[in-house]
Each structure stands twice: as structure tokens, then as C-alpha cells.
Amino acid sequence: MDLNQLYANHQRALVNARRSEGPEDRQTYFDLVEYYAKRIRQYRHDAGLPAISLEMRGVGR
């Protein structure tokens, strides 16, 4: 998966987390957000790109 697809999936998971209605759904999306954030960080590290922050602003647990 390329970096753009990882970012797109990360953003989609953030939107779904914000829209989720129940705690179980919300946790699933938080898990996905973290999964994609980890993959993005690893991709950037492996490619020699600078580190970035992938915050979950606006998403309450």
C-alpha cells in the first residue's frame, strides 16, 4: 500500500470514529486509526522521511 492510500485510510477511520454511535464501533475505529498511524510512521521511517504527528484531534473516546 502506498503512502497516499495509508493517509486516505487513516482519514476515513478518523471520520468513522467521529460518526460512530456506540462505544464498540468507536473502539474499532480507534484501533484502525492507530493501525494506520503506525503504518504511516513506519513507511516514513523506512523511506527516510521526517517524522510527523498523527493526532486524533476532535475525536473523543
PDB file of N, CA and C in Angstrom:
ATOM      1  N   MET A   1       0.856  -1.164   0.000  1.00  0.00           N
ATOM      2  CA  MET A   1       0.000   0.000   0.000  1.00  0.00           C
ATOM      3  C   MET A   1       0.906   1.232   0.000  1.00  0.00           C
ATOM      4  N   ASP A   2       0.609   2.197  -0.860  1.00  0.00           N
ATOM      5  CA  ASP A   2       1.451   3.390  -0.900  1.00  0.00           C
ATOM      6  C   ASP A   2       1.029   4.391   0.181  1.00  0.00           C
ATOM      7  N   LEU A   3       1.858   5.408   0.355  1.00  0.00           N
ATOM      8  CA  LEU A   3       1.642   6.384   1.428  1.00  0.00           C
ATOM      9  C   LEU A   3       0.315   7.122   1.280  1.00  0.00           C
ATOM     10  N   ASN A   4      -0.061   7.481   0.065  1.00  0.00           N
ATOM     11  CA  ASN A   4      -1.333   8.185  -0.130  1.00  0.00           C
ATOM     12  C   ASN A   4      -2.513   7.328   0.301  1.00  0.00           C
ATOM     13  N   GLN A   5      -2.474   6.040  -0.004  1.00  0.00           N
ATOM     14  CA  GLN A   5      -3.561   5.154   0.399  1.00  0.00           C
ATOM     15  C   GLN A   5      -3.598   5.000   1.912  1.00  0.00           C
ATOM     16  N   LEU A   6      -2.436   4.934   2.542  1.00  0.00           N
ATOM     17  CA  LEU A   6      -2.395   4.864   4.007  1.00  0.00           C
ATOM     18  C   LEU A   6      -3.019   6.109   4.629  1.00  0.00           C
ATOM     19  N   TYR A   7      -2.674   7.292   4.098  1.00  0.00           N
ATOM     20  CA  TYR A   7      -3.270   8.533   4.606  1.00  0.00           C
ATOM     21  C   TYR A   7      -4.779   8.552   4.390  1.00  0.00           C
ATOM     22  N   ALA A   8      -5.232   8.112   3.230  1.00  0.00           N
ATOM     23  CA  ALA A   8      -6.669   8.089   2.936  1.00  0.00           C
ATOM     24  C   ALA A   8      -7.393   7.162   3.913  1.00  0.00           C
ATOM     25  N   ASN A   9      -6.838   5.992   4.155  1.00  0.00           N
ATOM     26  CA  ASN A   9      -7.459   5.054   5.089  1.00  0.00           C
ATOM     27  C   ASN A   9      -7.462   5.605   6.514  1.00  0.00           C
ATOM     28  N   HIS A  10      -6.386   6.282   6.888  1.00  0.00           N
ATOM     29  CA  HIS A  10      -6.299   6.899   8.216  1.00  0.00           C
ATOM     30  C   HIS A  10      -7.390   7.951   8.371  1.00  0.00           C
ATOM     31  N   GLN A  11      -7.552   8.790   7.374  1.00  0.00           N
ATOM     32  CA  GLN A  11      -8.577   9.836   7.431  1.00  0.00           C
ATOM     33  C   GLN A  11      -9.980   9.234   7.471  1.00  0.00           C
ATOM     34  N   ARG A  12     -10.206   8.191   6.691  1.00  0.00           N
ATOM     35  CA  ARG A  12     -11.508   7.526   6.678  1.00  0.00           C
ATOM     36  C   ARG A  12     -11.811   6.943   8.061  1.00  0.00           C
ATOM     37  N   ALA A  13     -10.822   6.348   8.693  1.00  0.00           N
ATOM     38  CA  ALA A  13     -11.021   5.798  10.037  1.00  0.00           C
ATOM     39  C   ALA A  13     -11.321   6.907  11.047  1.00  0.00           C
ATOM     40  N   LEU A  14     -10.660   8.062  10.904  1.00  0.00           N
ATOM     41  CA  LEU A  14     -10.945   9.198  11.798  1.00  0.00           C
ATOM     42  C   LEU A  14     -12.387   9.670  11.642  1.00  0.00           C
ATOM     43  N   VAL A  15     -12.827   9.813  10.400  1.00  0.00           N
ATOM     44  CA  VAL A  15     -14.206  10.249  10.140  1.00  0.00           C
ATOM     45  C   VAL A  15     -15.187   9.232  10.721  1.00  0.00           C
ATOM     46  N   ASN A  16     -14.930   7.963  10.501  1.00  0.00           N
ATOM     47  CA  ASN A  16     -15.821   6.931  11.028  1.00  0.00           C
ATOM     48  C   ASN A  16     -15.835   6.928  12.554  1.00  0.00           C
ATOM     49  N   ALA A  17     -14.697   7.186  13.181  1.00  0.00           N
ATOM     50  CA  ALA A  17     -14.643   7.257  14.649  1.00  0.00           C
ATOM     51  C   ALA A  17     -15.496   8.414  15.148  1.00  0.00           C
ATOM     52  N   ARG A  18     -15.436   9.534  14.454  1.00  0.00           N
ATOM     53  CA  ARG A  18     -16.241  10.698  14.860  1.00  0.00           C
ATOM     54  C   ARG A  18     -17.730  10.428  14.709  1.00  0.00           C
ATOM     55  N   ARG A  19     -18.093   9.653  13.701  1.00  0.00           N
ATOM     56  CA  ARG A  19     -19.501   9.399  13.401  1.00  0.00           C
ATOM     57  C   ARG A  19     -20.059   8.182  14.130  1.00  0.00           C
ATOM     58  N   SER A  20     -19.209   7.401  14.742  1.00  0.00           N
ATOM     59  CA  SER A  20     -19.680   6.167  15.368  1.00  0.00           C
ATOM     60  C   SER A  20     -20.639   6.484  16.507  1.00  0.00           C
ATOM     61  N   GLU A  21     -21.604   5.604  16.672  1.00  0.00           N
ATOM     62  CA  GLU A  21     -22.653   5.851  17.657  1.00  0.00           C
ATOM     63  C   GLU A  21     -22.431   5.119  18.973  1.00  0.00           C
ATOM     64  N   GLY A  22     -21.824   3.960  18.913  1.00  0.00           N
ATOM     65  CA  GLY A  22     -21.649   3.186  20.140  1.00  0.00           C
ATOM     66  C   GLY A  22     -20.186   3.011  20.489  1.00  0.00           C
ATOM     67  N   PRO A  23     -19.928   2.674  21.733  1.00  0.00           N
ATOM     68  CA  PRO A  23     -18.543   2.515  22.184  1.00  0.00           C
ATOM     69  C   PRO A  23     -17.793   1.395  21.462  1.00  0.00           C
ATOM     70  N   GLU A  24     -18.485   0.317  21.104  1.00  0.00           N
ATOM     71  CA  GLU A  24     -17.805  -0.777  20.410  1.00  0.00           C
ATOM     72  C   GLU A  24     -17.346  -0.347  19.022  1.00  0.00           C
ATOM     73  N   ASP A  25     -18.236   0.347  18.294  1.00  0.00           N
ATOM     74  CA  ASP A  25     -17.849   0.854  16.971  1.00  0.00           C
ATOM     75  C   ASP A  25     -16.710   1.850  17.093  1.00  0.00           C
ATOM     76  N   ARG A  26     -16.827   2.728  18.073  1.00  0.00           N
ATOM     77  CA  ARG A  26     -15.804   3.760  18.271  1.00  0.00           C
ATOM     78  C   ARG A  26     -14.440   3.117  18.533  1.00  0.00           C
ATOM     79  N   GLN A  27     -14.416   2.083  19.365  1.00  0.00           N
ATOM     80  CA  GLN A  27     -13.160   1.406  19.671  1.00  0.00           C
ATOM     81  C   GLN A  27     -12.571   0.749  18.434  1.00  0.00           C
ATOM     82  N   THR A  28     -13.427   0.167  17.617  1.00  0.00           N
ATOM     83  CA  THR A  28     -12.960  -0.448  16.367  1.00  0.00           C
ATOM     84  C   THR A  28     -12.265   0.589  15.498  1.00  0.00           C
ATOM     85  N   TYR A  29     -12.879   1.757  15.354  1.00  0.00           N
ATOM     86  CA  TYR A  29     -12.279   2.792  14.510  1.00  0.00           C
ATOM     87  C   TYR A  29     -11.027   3.381  15.135  1.00  0.00           C
ATOM     88  N   PHE A  30     -11.006   3.512  16.472  1.00  0.00           N
ATOM     89  CA  PHE A  30      -9.783   3.975  17.121  1.00  0.00           C
ATOM     90  C   PHE A  30      -8.651   2.996  16.864  1.00  0.00           C
ATOM     91  N   ASP A  31      -8.967   1.717  16.912  1.00  0.00           N
ATOM     92  CA  ASP A  31      -7.949   0.712  16.619  1.00  0.00           C
ATOM     93  C   ASP A  31      -7.428   0.871  15.194  1.00  0.00           C
ATOM     94  N   LEU A  32      -8.337   1.127  14.253  1.00  0.00           N
ATOM     95  CA  LEU A  32      -7.915   1.335  12.866  1.00  0.00           C
ATOM     96  C   LEU A  32      -7.088   2.602  12.704  1.00  0.00           C
ATOM     97  N   VAL A  33      -7.491   3.666  13.396  1.00  0.00           N
ATOM     98  CA  VAL A  33      -6.727   4.920  13.339  1.00  0.00           C
ATOM     99  C   VAL A  33      -5.298   4.662  13.799  1.00  0.00           C
ATOM    100  N   GLU A  34      -5.146   3.977  14.912  1.00  0.00           N
ATOM    101  CA  GLU A  34      -3.814   3.679  15.429  1.00  0.00           C
ATOM    102  C   GLU A  34      -3.035   2.751  14.504  1.00  0.00           C
ATOM    103  N   TYR A  35      -3.719   1.783  13.922  1.00  0.00           N
ATOM    104  CA  TYR A  35      -3.078   0.852  12.992  1.00  0.00           C
ATOM    105  C   TYR A  35      -2.496   1.604  11.801  1.00  0.00           C
ATOM    106  N   TYR A  36      -3.298   2.473  11.193  1.00  0.00           N
ATOM    107  CA  TYR A  36      -2.798   3.219  10.034  1.00  0.00           C
ATOM    108  C   TYR A  36      -1.738   4.243  10.421  1.00  0.00           C
ATOM    109  N   ALA A  37      -1.871   4.857  11.586  1.00  0.00           N
ATOM    110  CA  ALA A  37      -0.848   5.799  12.049  1.00  0.00           C
ATOM    111  C   ALA A  37       0.496   5.081  12.195  1.00  0.00           C
ATOM    112  N   LYS A  38       0.446   3.882  12.764  1.00  0.00           N
ATOM    113  CA  LYS A  38       1.674   3.096  12.925  1.00  0.00           C
ATOM    114  C   LYS A  38       2.285   2.752  11.571  1.00  0.00           C
ATOM    115  N   ARG A  39       1.456   2.349  10.623  1.00  0.00           N
ATOM    116  CA  ARG A  39       1.959   2.000   9.285  1.00  0.00           C
ATOM    117  C   ARG A  39       2.527   3.223   8.572  1.00  0.00           C
ATOM    118  N   ILE A  40       1.889   4.384   8.751  1.00  0.00           N
ATOM    119  CA  ILE A  40       2.392   5.618   8.135  1.00  0.00           C
ATOM    120  C   ILE A  40       3.750   5.974   8.722  1.00  0.00           C
ATOM    121  N   ARG A  41       3.850   5.922  10.057  1.00  0.00           N
ATOM    122  CA  ARG A  41       5.137   6.225  10.706  1.00  0.00           C
ATOM    123  C   ARG A  41       6.233   5.280  10.213  1.00  0.00           C
ATOM    124  N   GLN A  42       5.917   3.995  10.116  1.00  0.00           N
ATOM    125  CA  GLN A  42       6.905   3.020   9.661  1.00  0.00           C
ATOM    126  C   GLN A  42       7.297   3.263   8.210  1.00  0.00           C
ATOM    127  N   TYR A  43       6.340   3.556   7.363  1.00  0.00           N
ATOM    128  CA  TYR A  43       6.602   3.830   5.952  1.00  0.00           C
ATOM    129  C   TYR A  43       7.543   5.025   5.831  1.00  0.00           C
ATOM    130  N   ARG A  44       7.211   6.100   6.566  1.00  0.00           N
ATOM    131  CA  ARG A  44       8.025   7.308   6.502  1.00  0.00           C
ATOM    132  C   ARG A  44       9.437   7.034   7.029  1.00  0.00           C
ATOM    133  N   HIS A  45       9.550   6.275   8.095  1.00  0.00           N
ATOM    134  CA  HIS A  45      10.857   5.934   8.654  1.00  0.00           C
ATOM    135  C   HIS A  45      11.677   5.147   7.637  1.00  0.00           C
ATOM    136  N   ASP A  46      11.052   4.125   7.055  1.00  0.00           N
ATOM    137  CA  ASP A  46      11.746   3.270   6.079  1.00  0.00           C
ATOM    138  C   ASP A  46      12.181   4.049   4.842  1.00  0.00           C
ATOM    139  N   ALA A  47      11.396   5.078   4.487  1.00  0.00           N
ATOM    140  CA  ALA A  47      11.708   5.885   3.306  1.00  0.00           C
ATOM    141  C   ALA A  47      12.673   7.030   3.622  1.00  0.00           C
ATOM    142  N   GLY A  48      13.058   7.180   4.895  1.00  0.00           N
ATOM    143  CA  GLY A  48      13.967   8.253   5.286  1.00  0.00           C
ATOM    144  C   GLY A  48      13.307   9.616   5.334  1.00  0.00           C
ATOM    145  N   LEU A  49      11.984   9.636   5.490  1.00  0.00           N
ATOM    146  CA  LEU A  49      11.242  10.901   5.574  1.00  0.00           C
ATOM    147  C   LEU A  49      11.174  11.364   7.018  1.00  0.00           C
ATOM    148  N   PRO A  50      11.004  12.674   7.247  1.00  0.00           N
ATOM    149  CA  PRO A  50      10.919  13.165   8.624  1.00  0.00           C
ATOM    150  C   PRO A  50       9.671  12.634   9.336  1.00  0.00           C
ATOM    151  N   ALA A  51       9.788  12.492  10.629  1.00  0.00           N
ATOM    152  CA  ALA A  51       8.665  12.043  11.450  1.00  0.00           C
ATOM    153  C   ALA A  51       7.605  13.132  11.522  1.00  0.00           C
ATOM    154  N   ILE A  52       6.353  12.714  11.652  1.00  0.00           N
ATOM    155  CA  ILE A  52       5.246  13.658  11.791  1.00  0.00           C
ATOM    156  C   ILE A  52       4.344  13.199  12.927  1.00  0.00           C
ATOM    157  N   SER A  53       3.469  14.082  13.358  1.00  0.00           N
ATOM    158  CA  SER A  53       2.499  13.756  14.391  1.00  0.00           C
ATOM    159  C   SER A  53       1.170  13.445  13.727  1.00  0.00           C
ATOM    160  N   LEU A  54       0.576  12.330  14.104  1.00  0.00           N
ATOM    161  CA  LEU A  54      -0.745  11.961  13.605  1.00  0.00           C
ATOM    162  C   LEU A  54      -1.704  11.997  14.783  1.00  0.00           C
ATOM    163  N   GLU A  55      -2.182  13.182  15.075  1.00  0.00           N
ATOM    164  CA  GLU A  55      -3.064  13.379  16.224  1.00  0.00           C
ATOM    165  C   GLU A  55      -4.492  13.009  15.858  1.00  0.00           C
ATOM    166  N   MET A  56      -5.259  12.705  16.882  1.00  0.00           N
ATOM    167  CA  MET A  56      -6.662  12.388  16.688  1.00  0.00           C
ATOM    168  C   MET A  56      -7.498  13.555  17.213  1.00  0.00           C
ATOM    169  N   ARG A  57      -7.254  14.737  16.693  1.00  0.00           N
ATOM    170  CA  ARG A  57      -7.996  15.914  17.132  1.00  0.00           C
ATOM    171  C   ARG A  57      -9.481  15.788  16.817  1.00  0.00           C
ATOM    172  N   GLY A  58     -10.297  16.204  17.750  1.00  0.00           N
ATOM    173  CA  GLY A  58     -11.726  16.226  17.523  1.00  0.00           C
ATOM    174  C   GLY A  58     -12.404  14.881  17.672  1.00  0.00           C
ATOM    175  N   VAL A  59     -11.677  13.888  18.127  1.00  0.00           N
ATOM    176  CA  VAL A  59     -12.267  12.560  18.303  1.00  0.00           C
ATOM    177  C   VAL A  59     -12.215  12.217  19.773  1.00  0.00           C
ATOM    178  N   GLY A  60     -13.364  12.180  20.408  1.00  0.00           N
ATOM    179  CA  GLY A  60     -13.402  11.860  21.828  1.00  0.00           C
ATOM    180  C   GLY A  60     -13.590  10.379  22.060  1.00  0.00           C
ATOM    181  N   ARG A  61     -12.943   9.882  23.065  1.00  0.00           N
ATOM    182  CA  ARG A  61     -13.119   8.467  23.407  1.00  0.00           C
ATOM    183  C   ARG A  61     -14.239   8.410  24.354  1.00  0.00           C
TER     184      ARG A  61
END
